[in-house]
Amino acid sequence: MRLRHWVIYTDRLPSGVGGTANGPIVRIRPEYRADAGIHAHEYQHVIQWYQEGMVGMLLVALLALVGGCHWSLTLAVAPAGMAAHSLGYALCASHRLWSEVQAYRVQMRHGLSLDDAVARLMSPRYKLGLHYNDARRLLSA
């Protein structure tokens, strides 16, 4: 079953970025329209967003209930848990690393070479400070 998501082809992306996923919205440069690897990479981030968002919603709902909130308020605040993946990715380098390693492993199954995946994972835009051997070990595990 494919998770609901939307793909927008646009050049309105940061320099050097071929695609990005923000929740269920994926933006990919038009030149990569036929690139199954980048589509799979970004779709992996969509999966992560849904998985972590569902857990986040449950946690927010449980906290609201434990805190004595009425069901209606609990249901109103639970969707805030959908921000779990986005916040973790933005604020926590280890979460960002986990997310990208998963996505690059998926992309490698569609033809991206290990060396290219290593170079991309080491990109300064991820702010991971990885060394070559560490990136290679993570991606080939």
PDB file of C-alpha atoms in Angstrom:
ATOM      1  CA  MET A   1       0.000   0.000   0.000  1.00  0.00           C
ATOM      2  CA  ARG A   2       1.377   3.369  -1.004  1.00  0.00           C
ATOM      3  CA  LEU A   3       1.034   6.142   1.534  1.00  0.00           C
ATOM      4  CA  ARG A   4      -0.714   9.305   0.402  1.00  0.00           C
ATOM      5  CA  HIS A   5       1.816  11.877  -0.755  1.00  0.00           C
ATOM      6  CA  TRP A   6       2.131  14.537  -3.412  1.00  0.00           C
ATOM      7  CA  VAL A   7       5.067  15.050  -5.763  1.00  0.00           C
ATOM      8  CA  ILE A   8       5.714  18.508  -7.153  1.00  0.00           C
ATOM      9  CA  TYR A   9       8.323  19.009  -9.859  1.00  0.00           C
ATOM     10  CA  THR A  10      10.034  22.331  -9.326  1.00  0.00           C
ATOM     11  CA  ASP A  11      13.401  24.015  -9.446  1.00  0.00           C
ATOM     12  CA  ARG A  12      12.487  25.970  -6.312  1.00  0.00           C
ATOM     13  CA  LEU A  13      14.877  23.959  -4.155  1.00  0.00           C
ATOM     14  CA  PRO A  14      18.124  24.871  -2.429  1.00  0.00           C
ATOM     15  CA  SER A  15      21.232  24.778  -4.597  1.00  0.00           C
ATOM     16  CA  GLY A  16      22.643  21.286  -4.978  1.00  0.00           C
ATOM     17  CA  VAL A  17      19.443  19.563  -3.823  1.00  0.00           C
ATOM     18  CA  GLY A  18      17.646  17.225  -6.223  1.00  0.00           C
ATOM     19  CA  GLY A  19      14.635  16.615  -4.030  1.00  0.00           C
ATOM     20  CA  THR A  20      13.191  17.119  -0.584  1.00  0.00           C
ATOM     21  CA  ALA A  21      10.273  15.840   1.447  1.00  0.00           C
ATOM     22  CA  ASN A  22       8.316  17.871   3.955  1.00  0.00           C
ATOM     23  CA  GLY A  23       5.752  15.579   5.487  1.00  0.00           C
ATOM     24  CA  PRO A  24       3.679  14.133   2.647  1.00  0.00           C
ATOM     25  CA  ILE A  25       4.812  16.777   0.160  1.00  0.00           C
ATOM     26  CA  VAL A  26       7.767  15.840  -2.031  1.00  0.00           C
ATOM     27  CA  ARG A  27       9.499  18.352  -4.264  1.00  0.00           C
ATOM     28  CA  ILE A  28      11.833  17.091  -6.982  1.00  0.00           C
ATOM     29  CA  ARG A  29      13.656  18.956  -9.701  1.00  0.00           C
ATOM     30  CA  PRO A  30      12.037  18.362 -13.126  1.00  0.00           C
ATOM     31  CA  GLU A  31      15.295  16.952 -14.488  1.00  0.00           C
ATOM     32  CA  TYR A  32      14.887  14.009 -12.047  1.00  0.00           C
ATOM     33  CA  ARG A  33      11.277  13.232 -12.996  1.00  0.00           C
ATOM     34  CA  ALA A  34      12.284   9.776 -14.301  1.00  0.00           C
ATOM     35  CA  ASP A  35      14.847   9.034 -11.560  1.00  0.00           C
ATOM     36  CA  ALA A  36      13.352   6.143  -9.579  1.00  0.00           C
ATOM     37  CA  GLY A  37      16.127   6.385  -7.000  1.00  0.00           C
ATOM     38  CA  ILE A  38      15.445   9.946  -5.905  1.00  0.00           C
ATOM     39  CA  HIS A  39      11.701   9.251  -5.852  1.00  0.00           C
ATOM     40  CA  ALA A  40      12.312   6.209  -3.616  1.00  0.00           C
ATOM     41  CA  HIS A  41      14.652   8.233  -1.368  1.00  0.00           C
ATOM     42  CA  GLU A  42      12.090  10.973  -0.817  1.00  0.00           C
ATOM     43  CA  TYR A  43       9.257   8.470  -0.426  1.00  0.00           C
ATOM     44  CA  GLN A  44      11.281   6.851   2.373  1.00  0.00           C
ATOM     45  CA  HIS A  45      11.140  10.213   4.175  1.00  0.00           C
ATOM     46  CA  VAL A  46       7.358  10.230   3.646  1.00  0.00           C
ATOM     47  CA  ILE A  47       7.181   6.795   5.280  1.00  0.00           C
ATOM     48  CA  GLN A  48       9.282   8.063   8.185  1.00  0.00           C
ATOM     49  CA  TRP A  49       6.998  11.082   8.594  1.00  0.00           C
ATOM     50  CA  TYR A  50       3.880   8.906   8.731  1.00  0.00           C
ATOM     51  CA  GLN A  51       5.397   6.290  11.074  1.00  0.00           C
ATOM     52  CA  GLU A  52       6.821   8.770  13.536  1.00  0.00           C
ATOM     53  CA  GLY A  53       3.783  11.009  13.226  1.00  0.00           C
ATOM     54  CA  MET A  54       1.447   8.193  14.237  1.00  0.00           C
ATOM     55  CA  VAL A  55       3.598   7.422  17.279  1.00  0.00           C
ATOM     56  CA  GLY A  56       3.782  11.131  18.053  1.00  0.00           C
ATOM     57  CA  MET A  57       0.005  11.479  17.847  1.00  0.00           C
ATOM     58  CA  LEU A  58      -0.472   8.548  20.224  1.00  0.00           C
ATOM     59  CA  LEU A  59       2.026   9.996  22.694  1.00  0.00           C
ATOM     60  CA  VAL A  60       0.439  13.442  22.609  1.00  0.00           C
ATOM     61  CA  ALA A  61      -2.994  11.895  23.076  1.00  0.00           C
ATOM     62  CA  LEU A  62      -1.797   9.744  25.993  1.00  0.00           C
ATOM     63  CA  LEU A  63      -0.139  12.732  27.646  1.00  0.00           C
ATOM     64  CA  ALA A  64      -3.310  14.749  27.242  1.00  0.00           C
ATOM     65  CA  LEU A  65      -5.418  11.969  28.754  1.00  0.00           C
ATOM     66  CA  VAL A  66      -2.999  11.381  31.628  1.00  0.00           C
ATOM     67  CA  GLY A  67      -2.987  15.124  32.216  1.00  0.00           C
ATOM     68  CA  GLY A  68      -6.738  15.036  32.691  1.00  0.00           C
ATOM     69  CA  CYS A  69      -7.844  16.490  29.366  1.00  0.00           C
ATOM     70  CA  HIS A  70     -11.293  15.730  28.052  1.00  0.00           C
ATOM     71  CA  TRP A  71     -11.519  13.497  24.968  1.00  0.00           C
ATOM     72  CA  SER A  72     -12.415  16.418  22.710  1.00  0.00           C
ATOM     73  CA  LEU A  73      -9.295  18.354  23.752  1.00  0.00           C
ATOM     74  CA  THR A  74      -7.213  15.199  23.446  1.00  0.00           C
ATOM     75  CA  LEU A  75      -8.411  14.733  19.871  1.00  0.00           C
ATOM     76  CA  ALA A  76      -7.723  18.395  19.133  1.00  0.00           C
ATOM     77  CA  VAL A  77      -4.091  18.317  20.314  1.00  0.00           C
ATOM     78  CA  ALA A  78      -3.148  14.820  19.059  1.00  0.00           C
ATOM     79  CA  PRO A  79      -2.379  15.963  15.471  1.00  0.00           C
ATOM     80  CA  ALA A  80       0.514  18.016  16.871  1.00  0.00           C
ATOM     81  CA  GLY A  81       2.298  14.672  17.161  1.00  0.00           C
ATOM     82  CA  MET A  82       2.615  14.585  13.366  1.00  0.00           C
ATOM     83  CA  ALA A  83       5.490  17.043  13.802  1.00  0.00           C
ATOM     84  CA  ALA A  84       7.594  14.351  15.540  1.00  0.00           C
ATOM     85  CA  HIS A  85       9.679  13.414  12.484  1.00  0.00           C
ATOM     86  CA  SER A  86      10.133  16.981  11.264  1.00  0.00           C
ATOM     87  CA  LEU A  87      11.232  18.202  14.689  1.00  0.00           C
ATOM     88  CA  GLY A  88      13.524  15.250  15.246  1.00  0.00           C
ATOM     89  CA  TYR A  89      15.108  15.726  11.830  1.00  0.00           C
ATOM     90  CA  ALA A  90      15.633  19.451  12.347  1.00  0.00           C
ATOM     91  CA  LEU A  91      16.858  19.328  15.944  1.00  0.00           C
ATOM     92  CA  CYS A  92      18.684  16.040  16.387  1.00  0.00           C
ATOM     93  CA  ALA A  93      21.732  15.077  14.310  1.00  0.00           C
ATOM     94  CA  SER A  94      21.433  11.390  15.218  1.00  0.00           C
ATOM     95  CA  HIS A  95      17.828  11.348  14.006  1.00  0.00           C
ATOM     96  CA  ARG A  96      18.807  13.147  10.799  1.00  0.00           C
ATOM     97  CA  LEU A  97      21.608  10.608  10.283  1.00  0.00           C
ATOM     98  CA  TRP A  98      19.250   7.659  10.842  1.00  0.00           C
ATOM     99  CA  SER A  99      16.710   9.163   8.419  1.00  0.00           C
ATOM    100  CA  GLU A 100      19.220   9.809   5.651  1.00  0.00           C
ATOM    101  CA  VAL A 101      21.013   6.485   6.003  1.00  0.00           C
ATOM    102  CA  GLN A 102      17.676   4.709   5.558  1.00  0.00           C
ATOM    103  CA  ALA A 103      16.769   6.854   2.558  1.00  0.00           C
ATOM    104  CA  TYR A 104      20.154   6.464   0.851  1.00  0.00           C
ATOM    105  CA  ARG A 105      20.067   2.693   1.361  1.00  0.00           C
ATOM    106  CA  VAL A 106      16.710   2.654  -0.444  1.00  0.00           C
ATOM    107  CA  GLN A 107      18.108   4.880  -3.199  1.00  0.00           C
ATOM    108  CA  MET A 108      21.093   2.544  -3.600  1.00  0.00           C
ATOM    109  CA  ARG A 109      18.669  -0.301  -4.380  1.00  0.00           C
ATOM    110  CA  HIS A 110      17.621   1.816  -7.382  1.00  0.00           C
ATOM    111  CA  GLY A 111      21.119   2.248  -8.763  1.00  0.00           C
ATOM    112  CA  LEU A 112      22.865   4.927  -6.694  1.00  0.00           C
ATOM    113  CA  SER A 113      26.434   3.759  -6.130  1.00  0.00           C
ATOM    114  CA  LEU A 114      27.833   3.378  -2.636  1.00  0.00           C
ATOM    115  CA  ASP A 115      30.484   6.012  -3.392  1.00  0.00           C
ATOM    116  CA  ASP A 116      27.869   8.529  -4.549  1.00  0.00           C
ATOM    117  CA  ALA A 117      25.701   7.794  -1.506  1.00  0.00           C
ATOM    118  CA  VAL A 118      28.715   8.293   0.784  1.00  0.00           C
ATOM    119  CA  ALA A 119      29.536  11.622  -0.846  1.00  0.00           C
ATOM    120  CA  ARG A 120      25.934  12.807  -0.545  1.00  0.00           C
ATOM    121  CA  LEU A 121      25.614  11.683   3.080  1.00  0.00           C
ATOM    122  CA  MET A 122      28.789  13.620   3.904  1.00  0.00           C
ATOM    123  CA  SER A 123      27.321  16.804   2.407  1.00  0.00           C
ATOM    124  CA  PRO A 124      27.626  19.815   4.722  1.00  0.00           C
ATOM    125  CA  ARG A 125      23.890  20.505   4.285  1.00  0.00           C
ATOM    126  CA  TYR A 126      23.116  17.594   6.633  1.00  0.00           C
ATOM    127  CA  LYS A 127      25.417  19.020   9.329  1.00  0.00           C
ATOM    128  CA  LEU A 128      26.538  15.555  10.394  1.00  0.00           C
ATOM    129  CA  GLY A 129      30.314  15.983  10.353  1.00  0.00           C
ATOM    130  CA  LEU A 130      30.812  12.473   9.000  1.00  0.00           C
ATOM    131  CA  HIS A 131      34.127  11.074   7.898  1.00  0.00           C
ATOM    132  CA  TYR A 132      34.335   8.938   4.775  1.00  0.00           C
ATOM    133  CA  ASN A 133      34.879   5.613   6.551  1.00  0.00           C
ATOM    134  CA  ASP A 134      31.981   6.230   8.954  1.00  0.00           C
ATOM    135  CA  ALA A 135      29.591   7.141   6.150  1.00  0.00           C
ATOM    136  CA  ARG A 136      30.671   4.128   4.107  1.00  0.00           C
ATOM    137  CA  ARG A 137      30.262   1.767   7.073  1.00  0.00           C
ATOM    138  CA  LEU A 138      26.756   3.106   7.846  1.00  0.00           C
ATOM    139  CA  LEU A 139      25.558   2.822   4.267  1.00  0.00           C
ATOM    140  CA  SER A 140      26.990  -0.621   3.612  1.00  0.00           C
ATOM    141  CA  ALA A 141      25.775  -2.206   6.887  1.00  0.00           C
TER     142      ALA A 141
END
